[in-house]
mmCIF file of C-alpha atoms in Angstrom:
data_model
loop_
_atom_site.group_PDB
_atom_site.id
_atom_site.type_symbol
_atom_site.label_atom_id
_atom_site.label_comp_id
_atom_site.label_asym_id
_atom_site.label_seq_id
_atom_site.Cartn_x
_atom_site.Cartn_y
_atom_site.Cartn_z
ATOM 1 C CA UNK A 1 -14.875 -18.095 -3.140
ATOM 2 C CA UNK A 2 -11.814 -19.530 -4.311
ATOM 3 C CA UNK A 3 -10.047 -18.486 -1.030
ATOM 4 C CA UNK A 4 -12.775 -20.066 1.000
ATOM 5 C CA UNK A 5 -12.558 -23.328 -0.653
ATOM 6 C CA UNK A 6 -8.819 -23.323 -0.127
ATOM 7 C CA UNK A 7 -9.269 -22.578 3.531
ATOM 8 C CA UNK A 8 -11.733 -24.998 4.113
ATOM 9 C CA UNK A 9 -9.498 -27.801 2.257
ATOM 10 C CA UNK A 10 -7.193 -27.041 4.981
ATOM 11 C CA UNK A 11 -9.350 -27.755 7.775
ATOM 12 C CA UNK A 12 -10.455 -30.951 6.339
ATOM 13 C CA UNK A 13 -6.768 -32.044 5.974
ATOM 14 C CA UNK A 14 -6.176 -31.473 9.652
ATOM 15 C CA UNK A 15 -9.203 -32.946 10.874
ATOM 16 C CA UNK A 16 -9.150 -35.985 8.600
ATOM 17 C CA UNK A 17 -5.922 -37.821 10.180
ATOM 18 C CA UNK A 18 -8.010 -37.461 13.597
ATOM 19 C CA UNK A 19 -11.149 -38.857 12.258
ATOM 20 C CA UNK A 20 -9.973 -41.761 10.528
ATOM 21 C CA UNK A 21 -7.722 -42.623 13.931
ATOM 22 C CA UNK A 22 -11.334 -42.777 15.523
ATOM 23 C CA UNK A 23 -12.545 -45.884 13.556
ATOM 24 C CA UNK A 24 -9.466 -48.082 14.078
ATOM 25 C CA UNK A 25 -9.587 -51.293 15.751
ATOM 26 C CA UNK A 26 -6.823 -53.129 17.988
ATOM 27 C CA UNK A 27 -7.130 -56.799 18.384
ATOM 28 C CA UNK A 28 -10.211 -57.387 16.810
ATOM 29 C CA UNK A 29 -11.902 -54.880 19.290
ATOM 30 C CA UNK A 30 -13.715 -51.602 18.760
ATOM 31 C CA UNK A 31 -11.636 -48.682 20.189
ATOM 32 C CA UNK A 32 -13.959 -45.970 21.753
ATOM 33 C CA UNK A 33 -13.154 -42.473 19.200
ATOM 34 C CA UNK A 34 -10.364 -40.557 19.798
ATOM 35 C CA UNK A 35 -11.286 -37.715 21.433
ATOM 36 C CA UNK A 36 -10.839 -33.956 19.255
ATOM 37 C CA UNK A 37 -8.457 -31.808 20.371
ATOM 38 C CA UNK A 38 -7.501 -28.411 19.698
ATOM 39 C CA UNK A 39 -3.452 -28.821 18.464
ATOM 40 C CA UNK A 40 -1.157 -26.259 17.463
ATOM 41 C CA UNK A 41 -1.635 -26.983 13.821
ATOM 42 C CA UNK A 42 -5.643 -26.740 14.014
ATOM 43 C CA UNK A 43 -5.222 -23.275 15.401
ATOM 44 C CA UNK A 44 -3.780 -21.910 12.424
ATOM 45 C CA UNK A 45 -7.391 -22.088 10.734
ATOM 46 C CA UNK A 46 -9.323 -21.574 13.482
ATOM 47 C CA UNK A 47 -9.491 -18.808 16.041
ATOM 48 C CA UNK A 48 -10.370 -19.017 20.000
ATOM 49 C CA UNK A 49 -12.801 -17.111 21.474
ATOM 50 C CA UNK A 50 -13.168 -16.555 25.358
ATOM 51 C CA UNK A 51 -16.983 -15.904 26.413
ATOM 52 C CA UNK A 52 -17.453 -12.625 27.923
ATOM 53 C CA UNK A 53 -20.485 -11.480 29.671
ATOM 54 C CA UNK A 54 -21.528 -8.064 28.179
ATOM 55 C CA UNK A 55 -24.263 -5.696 28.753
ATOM 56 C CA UNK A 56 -27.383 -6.340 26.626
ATOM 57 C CA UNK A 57 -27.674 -3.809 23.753
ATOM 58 C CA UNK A 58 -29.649 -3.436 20.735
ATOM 59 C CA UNK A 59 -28.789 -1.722 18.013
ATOM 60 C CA UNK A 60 -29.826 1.018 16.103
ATOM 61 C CA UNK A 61 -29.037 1.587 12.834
ATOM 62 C CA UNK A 62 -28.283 5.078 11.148
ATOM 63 C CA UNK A 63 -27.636 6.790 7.888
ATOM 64 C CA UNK A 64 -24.336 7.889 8.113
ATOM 65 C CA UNK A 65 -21.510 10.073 5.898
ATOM 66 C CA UNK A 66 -18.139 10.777 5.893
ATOM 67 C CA UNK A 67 -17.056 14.512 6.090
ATOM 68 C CA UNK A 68 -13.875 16.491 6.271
ATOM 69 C CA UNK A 69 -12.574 17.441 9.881
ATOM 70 C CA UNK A 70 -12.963 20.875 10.098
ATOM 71 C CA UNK A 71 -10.176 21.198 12.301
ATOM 72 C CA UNK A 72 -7.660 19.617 9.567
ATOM 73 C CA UNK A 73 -9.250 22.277 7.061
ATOM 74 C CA UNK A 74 -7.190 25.206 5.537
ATOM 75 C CA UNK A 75 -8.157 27.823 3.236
ATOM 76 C CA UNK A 76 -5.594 29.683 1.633
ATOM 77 C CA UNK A 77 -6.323 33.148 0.196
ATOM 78 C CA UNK A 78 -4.839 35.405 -2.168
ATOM 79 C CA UNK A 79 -2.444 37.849 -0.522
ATOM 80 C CA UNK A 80 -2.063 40.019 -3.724
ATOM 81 C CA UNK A 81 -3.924 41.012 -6.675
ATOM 82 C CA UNK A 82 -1.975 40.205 -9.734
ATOM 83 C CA UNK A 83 -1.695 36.999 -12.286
ATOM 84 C CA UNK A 84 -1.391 33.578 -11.890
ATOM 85 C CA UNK A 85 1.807 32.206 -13.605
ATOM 86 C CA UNK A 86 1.971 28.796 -12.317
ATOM 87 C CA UNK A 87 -0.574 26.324 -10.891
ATOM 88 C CA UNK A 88 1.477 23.031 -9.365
ATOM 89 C CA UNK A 89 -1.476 21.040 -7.950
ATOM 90 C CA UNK A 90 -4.406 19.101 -9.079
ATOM 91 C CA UNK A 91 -7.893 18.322 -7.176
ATOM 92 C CA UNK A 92 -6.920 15.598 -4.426
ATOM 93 C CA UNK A 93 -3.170 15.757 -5.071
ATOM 94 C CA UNK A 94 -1.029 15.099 -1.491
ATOM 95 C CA UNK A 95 0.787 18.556 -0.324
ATOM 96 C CA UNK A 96 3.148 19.131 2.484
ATOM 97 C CA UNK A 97 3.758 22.276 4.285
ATOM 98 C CA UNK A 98 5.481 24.594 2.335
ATOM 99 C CA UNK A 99 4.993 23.037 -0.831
ATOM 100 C CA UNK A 100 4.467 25.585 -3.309
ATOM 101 C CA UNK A 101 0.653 25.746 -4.526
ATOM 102 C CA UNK A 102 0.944 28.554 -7.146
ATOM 103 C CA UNK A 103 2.840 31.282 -8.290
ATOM 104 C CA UNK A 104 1.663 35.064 -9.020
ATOM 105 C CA UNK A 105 3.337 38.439 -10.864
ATOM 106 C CA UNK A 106 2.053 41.011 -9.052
ATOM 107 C CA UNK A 107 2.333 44.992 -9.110
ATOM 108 C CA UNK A 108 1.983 45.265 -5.447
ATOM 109 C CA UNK A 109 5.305 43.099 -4.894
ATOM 110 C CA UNK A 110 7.023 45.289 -7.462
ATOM 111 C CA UNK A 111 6.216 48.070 -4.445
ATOM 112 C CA UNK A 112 7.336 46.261 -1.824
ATOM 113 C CA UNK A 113 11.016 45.548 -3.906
ATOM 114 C CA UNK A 114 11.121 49.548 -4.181
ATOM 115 C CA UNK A 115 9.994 49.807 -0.759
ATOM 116 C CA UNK A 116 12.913 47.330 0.385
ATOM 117 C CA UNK A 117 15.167 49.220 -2.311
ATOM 118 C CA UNK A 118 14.426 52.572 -0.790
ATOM 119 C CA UNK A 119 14.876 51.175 3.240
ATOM 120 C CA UNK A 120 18.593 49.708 2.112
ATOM 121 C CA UNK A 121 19.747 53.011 0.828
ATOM 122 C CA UNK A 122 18.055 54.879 4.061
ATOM 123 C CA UNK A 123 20.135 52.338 6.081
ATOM 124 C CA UNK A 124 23.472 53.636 4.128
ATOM 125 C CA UNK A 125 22.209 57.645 4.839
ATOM 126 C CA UNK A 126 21.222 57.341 8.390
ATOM 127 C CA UNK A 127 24.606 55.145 9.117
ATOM 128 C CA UNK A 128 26.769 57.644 7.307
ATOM 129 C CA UNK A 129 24.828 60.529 8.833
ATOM 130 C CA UNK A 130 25.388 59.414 12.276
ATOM 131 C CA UNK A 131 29.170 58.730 11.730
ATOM 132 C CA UNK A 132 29.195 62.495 10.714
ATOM 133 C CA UNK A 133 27.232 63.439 13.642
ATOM 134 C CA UNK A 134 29.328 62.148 16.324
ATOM 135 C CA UNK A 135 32.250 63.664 14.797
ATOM 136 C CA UNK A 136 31.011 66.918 14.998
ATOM 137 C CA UNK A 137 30.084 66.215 18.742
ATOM 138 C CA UNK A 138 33.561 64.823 19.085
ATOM 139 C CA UNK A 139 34.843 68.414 17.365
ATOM 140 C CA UNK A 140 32.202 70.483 19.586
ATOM 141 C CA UNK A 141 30.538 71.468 16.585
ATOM 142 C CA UNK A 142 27.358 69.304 17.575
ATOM 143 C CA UNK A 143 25.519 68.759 20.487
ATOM 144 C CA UNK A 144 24.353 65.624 22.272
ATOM 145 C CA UNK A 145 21.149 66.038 21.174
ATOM 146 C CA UNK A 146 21.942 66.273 17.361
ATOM 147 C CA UNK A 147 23.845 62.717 18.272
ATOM 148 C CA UNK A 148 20.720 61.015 19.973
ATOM 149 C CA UNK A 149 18.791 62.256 17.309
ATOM 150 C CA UNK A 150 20.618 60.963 14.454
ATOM 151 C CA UNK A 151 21.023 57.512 16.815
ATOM 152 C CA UNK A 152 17.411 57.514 16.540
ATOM 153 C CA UNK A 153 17.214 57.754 13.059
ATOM 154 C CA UNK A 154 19.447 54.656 12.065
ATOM 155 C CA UNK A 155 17.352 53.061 14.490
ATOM 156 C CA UNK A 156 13.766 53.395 12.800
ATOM 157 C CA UNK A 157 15.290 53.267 9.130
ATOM 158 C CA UNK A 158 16.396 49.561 10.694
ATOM 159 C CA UNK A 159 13.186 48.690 12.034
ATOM 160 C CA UNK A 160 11.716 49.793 8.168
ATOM 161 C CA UNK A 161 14.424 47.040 7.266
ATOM 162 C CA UNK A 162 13.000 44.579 9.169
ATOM 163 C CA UNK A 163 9.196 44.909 8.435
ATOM 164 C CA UNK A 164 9.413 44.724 5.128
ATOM 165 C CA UNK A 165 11.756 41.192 5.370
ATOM 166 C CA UNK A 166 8.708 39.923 7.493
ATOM 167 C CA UNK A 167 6.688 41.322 4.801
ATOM 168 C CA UNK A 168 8.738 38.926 2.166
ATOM 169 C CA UNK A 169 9.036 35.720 4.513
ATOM 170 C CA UNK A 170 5.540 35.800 5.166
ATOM 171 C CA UNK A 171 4.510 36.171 2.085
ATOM 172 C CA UNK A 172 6.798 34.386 0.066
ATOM 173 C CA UNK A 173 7.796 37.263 -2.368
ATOM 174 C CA UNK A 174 10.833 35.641 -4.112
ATOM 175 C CA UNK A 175 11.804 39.076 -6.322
ATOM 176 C CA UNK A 176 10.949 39.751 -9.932
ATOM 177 C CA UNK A 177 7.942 41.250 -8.678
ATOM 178 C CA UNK A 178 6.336 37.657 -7.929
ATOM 179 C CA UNK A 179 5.289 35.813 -4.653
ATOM 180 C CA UNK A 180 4.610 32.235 -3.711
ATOM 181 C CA UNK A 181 1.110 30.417 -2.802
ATOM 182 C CA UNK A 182 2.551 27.962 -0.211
ATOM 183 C CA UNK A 183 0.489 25.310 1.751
ATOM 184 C CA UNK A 184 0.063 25.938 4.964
ATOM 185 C CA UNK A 185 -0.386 22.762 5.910
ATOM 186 C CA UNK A 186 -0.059 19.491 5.029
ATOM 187 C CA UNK A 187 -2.959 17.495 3.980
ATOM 188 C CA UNK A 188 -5.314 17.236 0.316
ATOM 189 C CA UNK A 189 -6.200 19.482 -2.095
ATOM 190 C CA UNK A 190 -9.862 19.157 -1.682
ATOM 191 C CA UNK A 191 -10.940 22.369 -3.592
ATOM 192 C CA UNK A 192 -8.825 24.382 -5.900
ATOM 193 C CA UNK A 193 -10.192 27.704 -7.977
ATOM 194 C CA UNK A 194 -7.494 29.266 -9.966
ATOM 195 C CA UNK A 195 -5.957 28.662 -13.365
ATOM 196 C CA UNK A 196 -2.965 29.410 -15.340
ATOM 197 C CA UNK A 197 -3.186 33.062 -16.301
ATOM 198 C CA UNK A 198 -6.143 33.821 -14.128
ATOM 199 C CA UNK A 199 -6.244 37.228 -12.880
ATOM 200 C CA UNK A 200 -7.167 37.642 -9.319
ATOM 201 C CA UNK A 201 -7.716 40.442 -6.823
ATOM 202 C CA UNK A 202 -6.485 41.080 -3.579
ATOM 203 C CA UNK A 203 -9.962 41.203 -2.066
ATOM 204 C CA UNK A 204 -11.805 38.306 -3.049
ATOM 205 C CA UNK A 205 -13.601 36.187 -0.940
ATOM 206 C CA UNK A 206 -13.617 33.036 -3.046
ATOM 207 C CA UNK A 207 -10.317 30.733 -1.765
ATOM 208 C CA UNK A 208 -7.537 29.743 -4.064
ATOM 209 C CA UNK A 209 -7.124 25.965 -2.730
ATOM 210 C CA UNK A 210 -9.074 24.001 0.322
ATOM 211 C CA UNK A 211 -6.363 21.899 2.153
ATOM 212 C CA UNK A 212 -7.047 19.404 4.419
ATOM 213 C CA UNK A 213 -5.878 16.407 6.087
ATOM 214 C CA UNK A 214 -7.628 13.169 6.538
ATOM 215 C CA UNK A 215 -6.055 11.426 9.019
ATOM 216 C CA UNK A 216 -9.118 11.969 10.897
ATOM 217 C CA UNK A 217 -12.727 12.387 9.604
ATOM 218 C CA UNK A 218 -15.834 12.882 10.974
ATOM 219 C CA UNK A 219 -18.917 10.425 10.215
ATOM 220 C CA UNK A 220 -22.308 12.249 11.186
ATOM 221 C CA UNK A 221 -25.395 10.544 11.334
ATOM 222 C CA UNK A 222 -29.139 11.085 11.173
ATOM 223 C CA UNK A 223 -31.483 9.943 14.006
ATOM 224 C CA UNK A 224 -35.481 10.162 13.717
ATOM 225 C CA UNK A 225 -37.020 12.367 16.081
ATOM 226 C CA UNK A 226 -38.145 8.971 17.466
ATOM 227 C CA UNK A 227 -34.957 7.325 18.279
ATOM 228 C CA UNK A 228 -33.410 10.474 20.410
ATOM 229 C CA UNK A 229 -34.051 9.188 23.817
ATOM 230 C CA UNK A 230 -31.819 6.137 22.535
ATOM 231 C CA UNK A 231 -29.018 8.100 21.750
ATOM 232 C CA UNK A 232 -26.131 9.831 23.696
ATOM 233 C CA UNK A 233 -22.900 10.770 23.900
ATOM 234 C CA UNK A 234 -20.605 8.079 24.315
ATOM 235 C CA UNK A 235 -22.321 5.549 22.991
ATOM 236 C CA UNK A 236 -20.442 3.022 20.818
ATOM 237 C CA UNK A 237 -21.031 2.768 17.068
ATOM 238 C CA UNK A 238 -20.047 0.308 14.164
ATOM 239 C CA UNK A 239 -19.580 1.714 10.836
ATOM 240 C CA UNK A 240 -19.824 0.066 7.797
ATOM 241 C CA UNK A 241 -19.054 1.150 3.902
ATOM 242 C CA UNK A 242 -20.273 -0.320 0.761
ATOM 243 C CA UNK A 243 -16.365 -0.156 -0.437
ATOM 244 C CA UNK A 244 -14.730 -2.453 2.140
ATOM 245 C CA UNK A 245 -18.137 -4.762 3.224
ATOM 246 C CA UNK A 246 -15.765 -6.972 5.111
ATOM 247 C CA UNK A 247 -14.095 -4.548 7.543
ATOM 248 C CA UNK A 248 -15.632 -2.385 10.183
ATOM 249 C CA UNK A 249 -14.898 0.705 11.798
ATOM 250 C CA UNK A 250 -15.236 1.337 15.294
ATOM 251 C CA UNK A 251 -15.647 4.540 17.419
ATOM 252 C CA UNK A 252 -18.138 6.313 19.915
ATOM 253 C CA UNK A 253 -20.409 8.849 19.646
ATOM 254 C CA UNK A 254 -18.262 12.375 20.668
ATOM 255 C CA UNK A 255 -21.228 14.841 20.198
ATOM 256 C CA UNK A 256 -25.253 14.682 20.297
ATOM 257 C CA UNK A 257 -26.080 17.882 17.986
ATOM 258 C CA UNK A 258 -29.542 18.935 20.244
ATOM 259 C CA UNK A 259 -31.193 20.470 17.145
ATOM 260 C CA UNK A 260 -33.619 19.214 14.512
ATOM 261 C CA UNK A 261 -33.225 19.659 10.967
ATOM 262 C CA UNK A 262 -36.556 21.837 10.050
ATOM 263 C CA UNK A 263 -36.968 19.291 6.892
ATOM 264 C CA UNK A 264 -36.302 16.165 7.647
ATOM 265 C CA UNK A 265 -36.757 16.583 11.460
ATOM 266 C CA UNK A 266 -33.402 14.136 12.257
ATOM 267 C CA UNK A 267 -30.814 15.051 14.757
ATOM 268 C CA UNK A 268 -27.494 14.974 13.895
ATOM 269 C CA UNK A 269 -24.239 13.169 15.846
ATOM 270 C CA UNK A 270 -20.884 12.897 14.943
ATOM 271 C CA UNK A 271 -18.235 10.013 15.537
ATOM 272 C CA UNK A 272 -14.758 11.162 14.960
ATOM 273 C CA UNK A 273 -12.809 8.164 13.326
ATOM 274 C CA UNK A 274 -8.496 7.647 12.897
ATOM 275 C CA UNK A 275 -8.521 7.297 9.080
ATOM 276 C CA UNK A 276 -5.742 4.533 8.497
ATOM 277 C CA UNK A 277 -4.365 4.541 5.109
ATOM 278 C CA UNK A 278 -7.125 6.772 4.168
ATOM 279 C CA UNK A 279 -9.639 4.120 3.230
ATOM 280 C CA UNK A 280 -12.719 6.444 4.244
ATOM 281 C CA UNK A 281 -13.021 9.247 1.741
ATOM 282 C CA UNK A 282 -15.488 12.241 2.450
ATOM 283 C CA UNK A 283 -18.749 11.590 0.512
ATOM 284 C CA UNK A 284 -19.137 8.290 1.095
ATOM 285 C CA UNK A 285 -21.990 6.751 2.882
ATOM 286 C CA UNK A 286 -22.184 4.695 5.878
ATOM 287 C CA UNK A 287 -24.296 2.255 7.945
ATOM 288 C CA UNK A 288 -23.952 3.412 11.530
ATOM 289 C CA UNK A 289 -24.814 1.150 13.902
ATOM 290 C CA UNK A 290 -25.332 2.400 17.388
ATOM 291 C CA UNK A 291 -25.394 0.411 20.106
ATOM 292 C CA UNK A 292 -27.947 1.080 23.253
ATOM 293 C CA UNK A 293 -28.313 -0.846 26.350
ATOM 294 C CA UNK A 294 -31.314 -2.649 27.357
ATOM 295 C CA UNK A 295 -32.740 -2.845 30.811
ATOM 296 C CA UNK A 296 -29.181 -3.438 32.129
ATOM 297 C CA UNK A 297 -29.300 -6.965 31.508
ATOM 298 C CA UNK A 298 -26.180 -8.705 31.172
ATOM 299 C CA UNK A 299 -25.461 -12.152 29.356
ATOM 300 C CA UNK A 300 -22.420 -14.114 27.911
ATOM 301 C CA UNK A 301 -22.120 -12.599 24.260
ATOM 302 C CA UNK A 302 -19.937 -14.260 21.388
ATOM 303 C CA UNK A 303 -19.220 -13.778 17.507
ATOM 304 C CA UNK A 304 -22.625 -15.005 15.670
ATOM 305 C CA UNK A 305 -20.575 -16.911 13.020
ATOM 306 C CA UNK A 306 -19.422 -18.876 16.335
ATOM 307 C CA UNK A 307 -22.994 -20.038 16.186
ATOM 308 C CA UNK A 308 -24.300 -23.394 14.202
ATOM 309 C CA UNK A 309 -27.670 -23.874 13.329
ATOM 310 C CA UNK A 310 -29.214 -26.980 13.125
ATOM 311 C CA UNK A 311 -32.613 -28.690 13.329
ATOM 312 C CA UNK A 312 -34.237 -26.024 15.326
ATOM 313 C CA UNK A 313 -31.211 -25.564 18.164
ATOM 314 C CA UNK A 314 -28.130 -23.848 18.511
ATOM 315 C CA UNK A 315 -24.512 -25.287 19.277
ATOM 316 C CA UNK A 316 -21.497 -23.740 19.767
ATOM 317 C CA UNK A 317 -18.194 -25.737 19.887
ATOM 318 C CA UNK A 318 -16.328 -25.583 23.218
ATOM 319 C CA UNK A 319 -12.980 -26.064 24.469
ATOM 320 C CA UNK A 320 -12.575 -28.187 27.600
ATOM 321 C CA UNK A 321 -9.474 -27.284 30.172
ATOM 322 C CA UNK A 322 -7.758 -30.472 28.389
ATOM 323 C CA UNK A 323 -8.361 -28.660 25.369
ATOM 324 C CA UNK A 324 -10.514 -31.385 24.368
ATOM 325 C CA UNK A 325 -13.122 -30.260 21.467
ATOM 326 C CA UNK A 326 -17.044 -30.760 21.791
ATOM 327 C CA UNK A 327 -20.516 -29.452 20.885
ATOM 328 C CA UNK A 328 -22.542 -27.573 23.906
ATOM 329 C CA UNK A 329 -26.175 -26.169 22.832
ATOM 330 C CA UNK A 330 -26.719 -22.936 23.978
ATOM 331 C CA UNK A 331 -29.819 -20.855 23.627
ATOM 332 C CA UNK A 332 -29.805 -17.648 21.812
ATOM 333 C CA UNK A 333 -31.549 -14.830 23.779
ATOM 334 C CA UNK A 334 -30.746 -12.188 21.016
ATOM 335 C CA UNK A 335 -29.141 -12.144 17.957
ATOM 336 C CA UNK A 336 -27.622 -9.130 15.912
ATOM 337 C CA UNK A 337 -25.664 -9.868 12.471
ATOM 338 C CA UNK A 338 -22.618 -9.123 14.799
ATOM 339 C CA UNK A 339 -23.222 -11.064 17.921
ATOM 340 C CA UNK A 340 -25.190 -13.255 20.207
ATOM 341 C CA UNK A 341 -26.485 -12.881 23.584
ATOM 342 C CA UNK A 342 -26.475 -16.315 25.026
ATOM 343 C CA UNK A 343 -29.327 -17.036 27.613
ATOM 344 C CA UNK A 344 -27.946 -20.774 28.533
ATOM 345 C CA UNK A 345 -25.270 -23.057 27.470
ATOM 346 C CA UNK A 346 -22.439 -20.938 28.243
ATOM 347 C CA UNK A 347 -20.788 -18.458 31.598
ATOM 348 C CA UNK A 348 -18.014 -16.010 31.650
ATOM 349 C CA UNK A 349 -14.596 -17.341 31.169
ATOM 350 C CA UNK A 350 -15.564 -20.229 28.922
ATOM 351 C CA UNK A 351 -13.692 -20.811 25.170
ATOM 352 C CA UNK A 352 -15.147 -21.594 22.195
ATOM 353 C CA UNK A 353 -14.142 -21.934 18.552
ATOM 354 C CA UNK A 354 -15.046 -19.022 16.706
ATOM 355 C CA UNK A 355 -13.507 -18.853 12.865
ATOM 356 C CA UNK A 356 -14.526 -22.068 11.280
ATOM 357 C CA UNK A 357 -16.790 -23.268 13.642
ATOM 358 C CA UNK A 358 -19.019 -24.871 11.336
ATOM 359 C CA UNK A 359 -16.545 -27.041 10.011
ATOM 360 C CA UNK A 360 -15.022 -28.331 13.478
ATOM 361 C CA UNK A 361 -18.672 -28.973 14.412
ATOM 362 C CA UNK A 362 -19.337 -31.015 11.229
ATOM 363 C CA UNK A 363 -15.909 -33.130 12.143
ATOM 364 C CA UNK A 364 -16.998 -33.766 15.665
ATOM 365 C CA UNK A 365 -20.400 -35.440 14.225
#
């Protein structure tokens, strides 16, 4: 309110010089008033609109929700039985890929260290085993069989080598018989099911952690059995929040679900949103507004605060080519809590004031 107040001081001070230079007199005779104009310094508090003819649409109003993107979402499983050691995370804490979720001793990674123990030493046989071999071809004492044969064997005792250092970068094992719960991705913890000193099992099917990003999200809406021939893909939506009331967010419908719920009996569509800053959290609700055309009309449409009210008309306040300021009375053919459709008064191309239009109309009186 207080913000309002101080914004509508300001329009007053510009207007006022302009005003009071309409009454003034010159030689005893009555000046005809100063016209209005729109100056640089009056369109700092107000904003110009340019009159665009649009298709006439009605709108249609939905219960809405915000949901995860499912194809953000990550669910991370345990890879071995064993106990959990350390838990780094919380329930909506940020992660990155890579960061390190939780920590587990296991007895299976204590195999896969003797494993990789066992495959060093075979590496150290095999090697000396084949020096020995070629010798004794070198000496006649061997054949080139024995050689290819022993060739063979350094090679697979190699390719053990190898599987089991997939087997640790994969899965994280860091030695001391422990491995690492990384994130795969980076995003939210959104659902997390482990404590400290929890023992867990190789083959559960309940998730450690739930990651996901929201720099998209998915609002889906409900539409009556009633409404479906009113609704299809690519229609344009508004959505609004009860957290930020003054800001909207804008999208189009992406996908008409062409089943009804057995209970309710509402078909569901989705709008798939950019999440800036992540202002919308999954969970909340939403107005969805959804915006279907009418006959194909078309009419000049403008911002309905750009609208003044008064004794039973409408005015708007237009903007000559001299950028001269005056009222026109236009007549309202439809009216959302968005926008007008203007049946008279105005065309394509024309400006008008739109932010603070009530108070330039008041001055020009």
């Amino acid at each position: 309110m207080r913000n309002r107040m101080k914004k509508n001081c300001i329009v007053w001070t510009l207007l006022l010089p302009l005003l009071v230079g309409c009454g003034s007199k010159t030689g005893g005779q009555e000046e005809a008033p100063a016209p209005l104009m729109l100056t640089d310094s009056l369109q700092k508090v107000v904003s110009v609109e340019t009159v665009h003819e649009m298709p006439l649409s009605n709108e249609l109003l939905l219960n809405g929700r915000v949901g995860f993107n499912p194809e953000q979402l990550a669910r991370v499983y345990p890879i071995f039985g064993g106990n959990i050691t350390e838990v780094n995370v919380e329930m909506g804490d940020y992660v990155k890929k890579g960061d390190i979720l939780a920590i587990i001793h296991s007895s299976e990674v204590a195999d896969y260290e003797k494993q990789r123990k066992e495959a060093r030493q075979q590496i150290i046989l095999a090697d000396r085993n084949l020096e020995a071999t070629r010798d004794m071809f070198n000496s006649g004492m061997a054949s080139e069989r024995d050689v290819l044969q022993a060739e063979q064997e350094a090679v697979n005792v190699r390719a053990e080598q190898k599987r089991i250092d997939e087997v640790y970068a994969i899965y994280h094992i860091t030695g001391n018989s422990t491995y690492e719960i990384q994130s795969p991705v980076s995003g939210f913890v959104i659902g997390k099911n482990v404590s400290r000193n929890m023992q867990i099992r190789s083959d559960q099917t309940e998730e450690l952690f739930t990651i996901s990003g929201l720099d998209n999200v998915w609002v889906m809406a409900d539409v009556y059995e009633s409404d479906i021939s009113r609704v299809g893909e690519g229609a344009a939506v508004r959505i609004t929040t009860l957290a930020y009331r003054d800001r909207e967010f804008t999208g189009t419908v992406d996908k008409v679900y062409n089943m009804l719920d057995s209970e309710s009996k509402t078909m569901s569509i989705r709008v798939k949103l950019k999440n800036e800053d992540y202002l919308l959290k999954p969970g909340m609700f939403t107005n969805v507004y959804v915006q279907t055309d009418a006959d194909g009309k078309v009419m000049p449409r403008v911002e309905a605060r750009a609208v003044i009210f008064e004794n039973g008309r409408h005015f708007v306040v237009g903007i000559g080519s001299d950028n001269v300021l005056q009222p026109r009375e236009v007549t309202v053919f439809k009216q959302t809590d968005k926008y007008c459709f203007l049946e008279t008064g105005l065309k394509e191309g024309d400006r008008i004031i739109d932010r603070n239009a009530l108070l330039v109309y008041n001055a020009l009186k």
